[in-house]
Amino acid sequence: MTLPARNATLFFWIATTLLAVLSLLMWWPALTTPFWGDDYVFLHAAHATNATGAPWWSDFWPSSPPRFWRPLSQEGYWRWIDASLGGSAHGAHAISLLLHVLATLGVALFAFRLARACRWSHTGRIAALAGAVYGGLTMHLLPVHWAAAANNALLTLFTTLLLAAWVSARDATPLLRFALLASLPVVLALALLSKESAALTPVLMLVVAAFIAVRRLDRGELVAWLACVAVVALWLVLRARFTANTDASYELRLGSNVLRNAASFGAWLLNVPREAMRMAVAGERIHGLAWIAATALPMLAAWAIAGWHGRTLLTRWQWLCIGAFALLAYAPYFLFAWNSYEYYAAIAVILPVIVLVRCVATDRVALLVAALVAVSSWIAVEGTRRLDHPGLIGRAQWAEATLQALEPQRIATPLYVSVADEQRFYAIGQMGLAWRLGLPPEQIHVARECPSSGPCLVIEADGRWRWRHAAE
């Protein structure tokens, strides 16, 4: 090995190790995040279900329609959190962090198998740095800091395992090839039971196959792919049977929302946090724009450097496949009426990240790219953590402080709560009060105004709270 080659190798492994360590340090504080928002909804429901002694399979065949049918990552997952961890927030976030690490390893495995299938050199390097880059991106801010969003890490894990098996089957021995292809519908079923967007996986499988080589699927691959399509079709039937009408913000529409969601998608690819977007639009505009620039410019530079160094490493067809993979993986979210979060791009960014690493794997510029990703991610994550209301993590910390202050008090029922800011109060919610104060949910009544008589908990718009008694 020549001296320049040895130097490039040294720089590469320094970059990978540094980014992996920084990513772990970046997510470590998530262990102290309290429960908030939907966490209490799922925790309360899981505890009530466990108390009835209902069998575990009942979550997969619900008697009453839930809003989302995600028995593996929500109902069943939370029943396990309640039964095994005693509803511990610290334990739940430790599991979320573990799932994030497993999802990152899944990306590394897929990168390794894809590199092998494409006959790229330095497959180990590509796998290691792809996992480190993916692990550091802020698409996972909420899934690591919000226990209710663990479904996203499970989706990423199962998707990458499926895609790794899909590309590995091409060159495997006959027996291993059969096992890999037979596993695809099973892993896809696990992904579908974790999150709905897994329904797009069969399309992504075709894109990945086209990325590796432009040729038709052989008989075994075609049978496995059709089996995956059949699993999705069966899941769609069951989902229609089990789920109730969803929130209006999750409706699919064709209008100006498409442009807004497309702009958000571009922001997510540049590592821009949702809180920065919200601040730039409806808050302190100058600070929001500065935050956007501080996260987007390093990431844009990383993409540009990789693209320039790797412009001749891939065919034009492969570059088209990268764009198709990202757009198709994000396809449903372009039509969402309102909601748009970074982690919706968690699957869409997988192939672009692997290609980014492929473009710098043999060059000392890998250290610069890793540093740019680290700087962008730290600014995005730490800024979101330190942002007070209406920041998501800020609301979670406010909710925890409020509940800790209320817990020692003797609270009579029925409890009436007057809420000035519903967005802030979402971090607690009716179920949060019920869980932390030990009250039946039906004895808690939330409204804009207090009733004419009786004690009432008043939560002001700035987060301060007080009791309004009957004499007021």
mmCIF file of N, CA and C in Angstrom, residues 312-375:
data_model
loop_
_atom_site.group_PDB
_atom_site.id
_atom_site.type_symbol
_atom_site.label_atom_id
_atom_site.label_comp_id
_atom_site.label_asym_id
_atom_site.label_seq_id
_atom_site.Cartn_x
_atom_site.Cartn_y
_atom_site.Cartn_z
ATOM 1 N N THR A 312 -18.092 10.248 -11.258
ATOM 2 C CA THR A 312 -17.830 9.236 -12.284
ATOM 3 C C THR A 312 -17.897 7.815 -11.727
ATOM 4 N N LEU A 313 -18.201 7.673 -10.455
ATOM 5 C CA LEU A 313 -18.216 6.345 -9.843
ATOM 6 C C LEU A 313 -19.507 5.592 -10.120
ATOM 7 N N LEU A 314 -20.576 6.328 -10.393
ATOM 8 C CA LEU A 314 -21.868 5.713 -10.648
ATOM 9 C C LEU A 314 -22.328 6.037 -12.060
ATOM 10 N N THR A 315 -23.162 5.172 -12.601
ATOM 11 C CA THR A 315 -23.737 5.435 -13.916
ATOM 12 C C THR A 315 -24.881 6.431 -13.787
ATOM 13 N N ARG A 316 -25.263 6.992 -14.919
ATOM 14 C CA ARG A 316 -26.394 7.916 -14.900
ATOM 15 C C ARG A 316 -27.655 7.216 -14.398
ATOM 16 N N TRP A 317 -27.828 5.938 -14.763
ATOM 17 C CA TRP A 317 -28.995 5.181 -14.323
ATOM 18 C C TRP A 317 -29.012 5.048 -12.794
ATOM 19 N N GLN A 318 -27.838 4.816 -12.199
ATOM 20 C CA GLN A 318 -27.777 4.685 -10.752
ATOM 21 C C GLN A 318 -28.107 5.998 -10.049
ATOM 22 N N TRP A 319 -27.662 7.118 -10.612
ATOM 23 C CA TRP A 319 -28.032 8.414 -10.032
ATOM 24 C C TRP A 319 -29.541 8.611 -10.082
ATOM 25 N N LEU A 320 -30.175 8.180 -11.168
ATOM 26 C CA LEU A 320 -31.639 8.273 -11.269
ATOM 27 C C LEU A 320 -32.316 7.378 -10.230
ATOM 28 N N CYS A 321 -31.749 6.208 -10.005
ATOM 29 C CA CYS A 321 -32.315 5.292 -9.012
ATOM 30 C C CYS A 321 -32.255 5.881 -7.609
ATOM 31 N N ILE A 322 -31.178 6.606 -7.311
ATOM 32 C CA ILE A 322 -31.062 7.239 -5.990
ATOM 33 C C ILE A 322 -32.213 8.225 -5.779
ATOM 34 N N GLY A 323 -32.470 9.070 -6.783
ATOM 35 C CA GLY A 323 -33.570 10.015 -6.674
ATOM 36 C C GLY A 323 -34.911 9.322 -6.578
ATOM 37 N N ALA A 324 -35.092 8.254 -7.369
ATOM 38 C CA ALA A 324 -36.350 7.515 -7.336
ATOM 39 C C ALA A 324 -36.580 6.875 -5.970
ATOM 40 N N PHE A 325 -35.523 6.318 -5.391
ATOM 41 C CA PHE A 325 -35.634 5.693 -4.067
ATOM 42 C C PHE A 325 -36.085 6.720 -3.027
ATOM 43 N N ALA A 326 -35.443 7.874 -3.013
ATOM 44 C CA ALA A 326 -35.772 8.898 -2.016
ATOM 45 C C ALA A 326 -37.200 9.401 -2.192
ATOM 46 N N LEU A 327 -37.596 9.686 -3.429
ATOM 47 C CA LEU A 327 -38.931 10.232 -3.676
ATOM 48 C C LEU A 327 -40.020 9.208 -3.389
ATOM 49 N N LEU A 328 -39.801 7.954 -3.786
ATOM 50 C CA LEU A 328 -40.817 6.926 -3.564
ATOM 51 C C LEU A 328 -40.954 6.588 -2.084
ATOM 52 N N ALA A 329 -39.847 6.571 -1.359
ATOM 53 C CA ALA A 329 -39.912 6.271 0.069
ATOM 54 C C ALA A 329 -40.665 7.348 0.835
ATOM 55 N N TYR A 330 -40.615 8.564 0.333
ATOM 56 C CA TYR A 330 -41.288 9.682 1.003
ATOM 57 C C TYR A 330 -42.666 9.970 0.397
ATOM 58 N N ALA A 331 -43.051 9.221 -0.635
ATOM 59 C CA ALA A 331 -44.226 9.548 -1.456
ATOM 60 C C ALA A 331 -45.497 9.879 -0.674
ATOM 61 N N PRO A 332 -45.935 9.070 0.294
ATOM 62 C CA PRO A 332 -47.195 9.400 0.980
ATOM 63 C C PRO A 332 -47.144 10.726 1.720
ATOM 64 N N TYR A 333 -45.982 11.082 2.215
ATOM 65 C CA TYR A 333 -45.861 12.276 3.045
ATOM 66 C C TYR A 333 -45.944 13.567 2.232
ATOM 67 N N PHE A 334 -45.717 13.487 0.932
ATOM 68 C CA PHE A 334 -45.923 14.663 0.092
ATOM 69 C C PHE A 334 -47.386 15.094 0.100
ATOM 70 N N LEU A 335 -48.296 14.155 0.352
ATOM 71 C CA LEU A 335 -49.728 14.427 0.273
ATOM 72 C C LEU A 335 -50.369 14.705 1.623
ATOM 73 N N PHE A 336 -49.609 14.627 2.701
ATOM 74 C CA PHE A 336 -50.186 14.850 4.023
ATOM 75 C C PHE A 336 -50.771 16.255 4.120
ATOM 76 N N ALA A 337 -51.955 16.344 4.727
ATOM 77 C CA ALA A 337 -52.634 17.631 4.834
ATOM 78 C C ALA A 337 -51.859 18.614 5.702
ATOM 79 N N TRP A 338 -51.201 18.109 6.744
ATOM 80 C CA TRP A 338 -50.523 19.059 7.629
ATOM 81 C C TRP A 338 -49.212 18.531 8.201
ATOM 82 N N ASN A 339 -49.244 17.390 8.885
ATOM 83 C CA ASN A 339 -48.070 16.936 9.627
ATOM 84 C C ASN A 339 -46.882 16.630 8.725
ATOM 85 N N SER A 340 -45.715 17.054 9.150
ATOM 86 C CA SER A 340 -44.479 16.725 8.442
ATOM 87 C C SER A 340 -43.328 16.807 9.441
ATOM 88 N N TYR A 341 -42.694 15.669 9.669
ATOM 89 C CA TYR A 341 -41.595 15.592 10.633
ATOM 90 C C TYR A 341 -40.343 15.033 9.966
ATOM 91 N N GLU A 342 -39.186 15.308 10.580
ATOM 92 C CA GLU A 342 -37.918 14.854 10.002
ATOM 93 C C GLU A 342 -37.872 13.344 9.819
ATOM 94 N N TYR A 343 -38.369 12.625 10.809
ATOM 95 C CA TYR A 343 -38.191 11.176 10.761
ATOM 96 C C TYR A 343 -39.034 10.503 9.683
ATOM 97 N N TYR A 344 -39.922 11.252 9.023
ATOM 98 C CA TYR A 344 -40.622 10.687 7.865
ATOM 99 C C TYR A 344 -39.630 10.370 6.736
ATOM 100 N N ALA A 345 -38.465 11.015 6.756
ATOM 101 C CA ALA A 345 -37.453 10.793 5.713
ATOM 102 C C ALA A 345 -36.447 9.722 6.106
ATOM 103 N N ALA A 346 -36.708 8.995 7.181
ATOM 104 C CA ALA A 346 -35.733 8.021 7.682
ATOM 105 C C ALA A 346 -35.423 6.927 6.669
ATOM 106 N N ILE A 347 -36.399 6.478 5.906
ATOM 107 C CA ILE A 347 -36.164 5.452 4.888
ATOM 108 C C ILE A 347 -35.639 6.096 3.609
ATOM 109 N N ALA A 348 -36.191 7.249 3.253
ATOM 110 C CA ALA A 348 -35.809 7.909 1.999
ATOM 111 C C ALA A 348 -34.329 8.236 1.934
ATOM 112 N N VAL A 349 -33.704 8.495 3.069
ATOM 113 C CA VAL A 349 -32.310 8.945 3.080
ATOM 114 C C VAL A 349 -31.311 7.792 3.079
ATOM 115 N N ILE A 350 -31.771 6.558 3.230
ATOM 116 C CA ILE A 350 -30.844 5.428 3.390
ATOM 117 C C ILE A 350 -29.934 5.255 2.179
ATOM 118 N N LEU A 351 -30.516 5.109 0.988
ATOM 119 C CA LEU A 351 -29.683 4.903 -0.195
ATOM 120 C C LEU A 351 -28.817 6.116 -0.507
ATOM 121 N N PRO A 352 -29.330 7.362 -0.419
ATOM 122 C CA PRO A 352 -28.447 8.517 -0.619
ATOM 123 C C PRO A 352 -27.265 8.548 0.342
ATOM 124 N N VAL A 353 -27.456 8.177 1.596
ATOM 125 C CA VAL A 353 -26.356 8.157 2.558
ATOM 126 C C VAL A 353 -25.311 7.129 2.161
ATOM 127 N N ILE A 354 -25.757 5.959 1.738
ATOM 128 C CA ILE A 354 -24.803 4.919 1.326
ATOM 129 C C ILE A 354 -23.985 5.393 0.128
ATOM 130 N N VAL A 355 -24.634 6.043 -0.812
ATOM 131 C CA VAL A 355 -23.921 6.537 -1.991
ATOM 132 C C VAL A 355 -22.979 7.675 -1.615
ATOM 133 N N LEU A 356 -23.395 8.541 -0.695
ATOM 134 C CA LEU A 356 -22.512 9.602 -0.216
ATOM 135 C C LEU A 356 -21.214 9.002 0.319
ATOM 136 N N VAL A 357 -21.337 7.953 1.107
ATOM 137 C CA VAL A 357 -20.151 7.303 1.679
ATOM 138 C C VAL A 357 -19.340 6.619 0.590
ATOM 139 N N ARG A 358 -20.008 5.985 -0.349
ATOM 140 C CA ARG A 358 -19.305 5.339 -1.459
ATOM 141 C C ARG A 358 -18.413 6.334 -2.203
ATOM 142 N N CYS A 359 -18.878 7.564 -2.322
ATOM 143 C CA CYS A 359 -18.148 8.572 -3.092
ATOM 144 C C CYS A 359 -16.882 9.053 -2.398
ATOM 145 N N VAL A 360 -16.786 8.886 -1.075
ATOM 146 C CA VAL A 360 -15.612 9.393 -0.351
ATOM 147 C C VAL A 360 -14.844 8.287 0.354
ATOM 148 N N ALA A 361 -15.230 7.027 0.139
ATOM 149 C CA ALA A 361 -14.656 5.920 0.910
ATOM 150 C C ALA A 361 -13.170 5.730 0.671
ATOM 151 N N THR A 362 -12.671 6.134 -0.475
ATOM 152 C CA THR A 362 -11.245 5.918 -0.784
ATOM 153 C C THR A 362 -10.436 7.203 -0.718
ATOM 154 N N ASP A 363 -10.993 8.241 -0.114
ATOM 155 C CA ASP A 363 -10.331 9.537 -0.114
ATOM 156 C C ASP A 363 -10.271 10.093 1.296
ATOM 157 N N ARG A 364 -9.209 10.829 1.622
ATOM 158 C CA ARG A 364 -9.078 11.426 2.947
ATOM 159 C C ARG A 364 -10.140 12.494 3.197
ATOM 160 N N VAL A 365 -10.852 12.903 2.157
ATOM 161 C CA VAL A 365 -11.928 13.872 2.332
ATOM 162 C C VAL A 365 -13.057 13.296 3.175
ATOM 163 N N ALA A 366 -13.041 11.980 3.415
ATOM 164 C CA ALA A 366 -14.053 11.364 4.286
ATOM 165 C C ALA A 366 -14.069 12.013 5.660
ATOM 166 N N LEU A 367 -12.893 12.414 6.153
ATOM 167 C CA LEU A 367 -12.817 13.076 7.457
ATOM 168 C C LEU A 367 -13.562 14.397 7.432
ATOM 169 N N LEU A 368 -13.421 15.149 6.349
ATOM 170 C CA LEU A 368 -14.122 16.424 6.229
ATOM 171 C C LEU A 368 -15.628 16.211 6.155
ATOM 172 N N VAL A 369 -16.061 15.233 5.373
ATOM 173 C CA VAL A 369 -17.496 14.957 5.243
ATOM 174 C C VAL A 369 -18.077 14.533 6.596
ATOM 175 N N ALA A 370 -17.371 13.657 7.316
ATOM 176 C CA ALA A 370 -17.842 13.227 8.632
ATOM 177 C C ALA A 370 -17.931 14.409 9.596
ATOM 178 N N ALA A 371 -16.951 15.300 9.543
ATOM 179 C CA ALA A 371 -16.964 16.474 10.419
ATOM 180 C C ALA A 371 -18.143 17.390 10.093
ATOM 181 N N LEU A 372 -18.434 17.563 8.822
ATOM 182 C CA LEU A 372 -19.570 18.404 8.418
ATOM 183 C C LEU A 372 -20.886 17.822 8.905
ATOM 184 N N VAL A 373 -21.057 16.506 8.768
ATOM 185 C CA VAL A 373 -22.275 15.852 9.252
ATOM 186 C C VAL A 373 -22.385 16.003 10.762
ATOM 187 N N ALA A 374 -21.273 15.824 11.472
ATOM 188 C CA ALA A 374 -21.279 15.944 12.930
ATOM 189 C C ALA A 374 -21.660 17.361 13.368
ATOM 190 N N VAL A 375 -21.069 18.373 12.739
ATOM 191 C CA VAL A 375 -21.374 19.770 13.093
ATOM 192 C C VAL A 375 -22.851 20.069 12.840
#
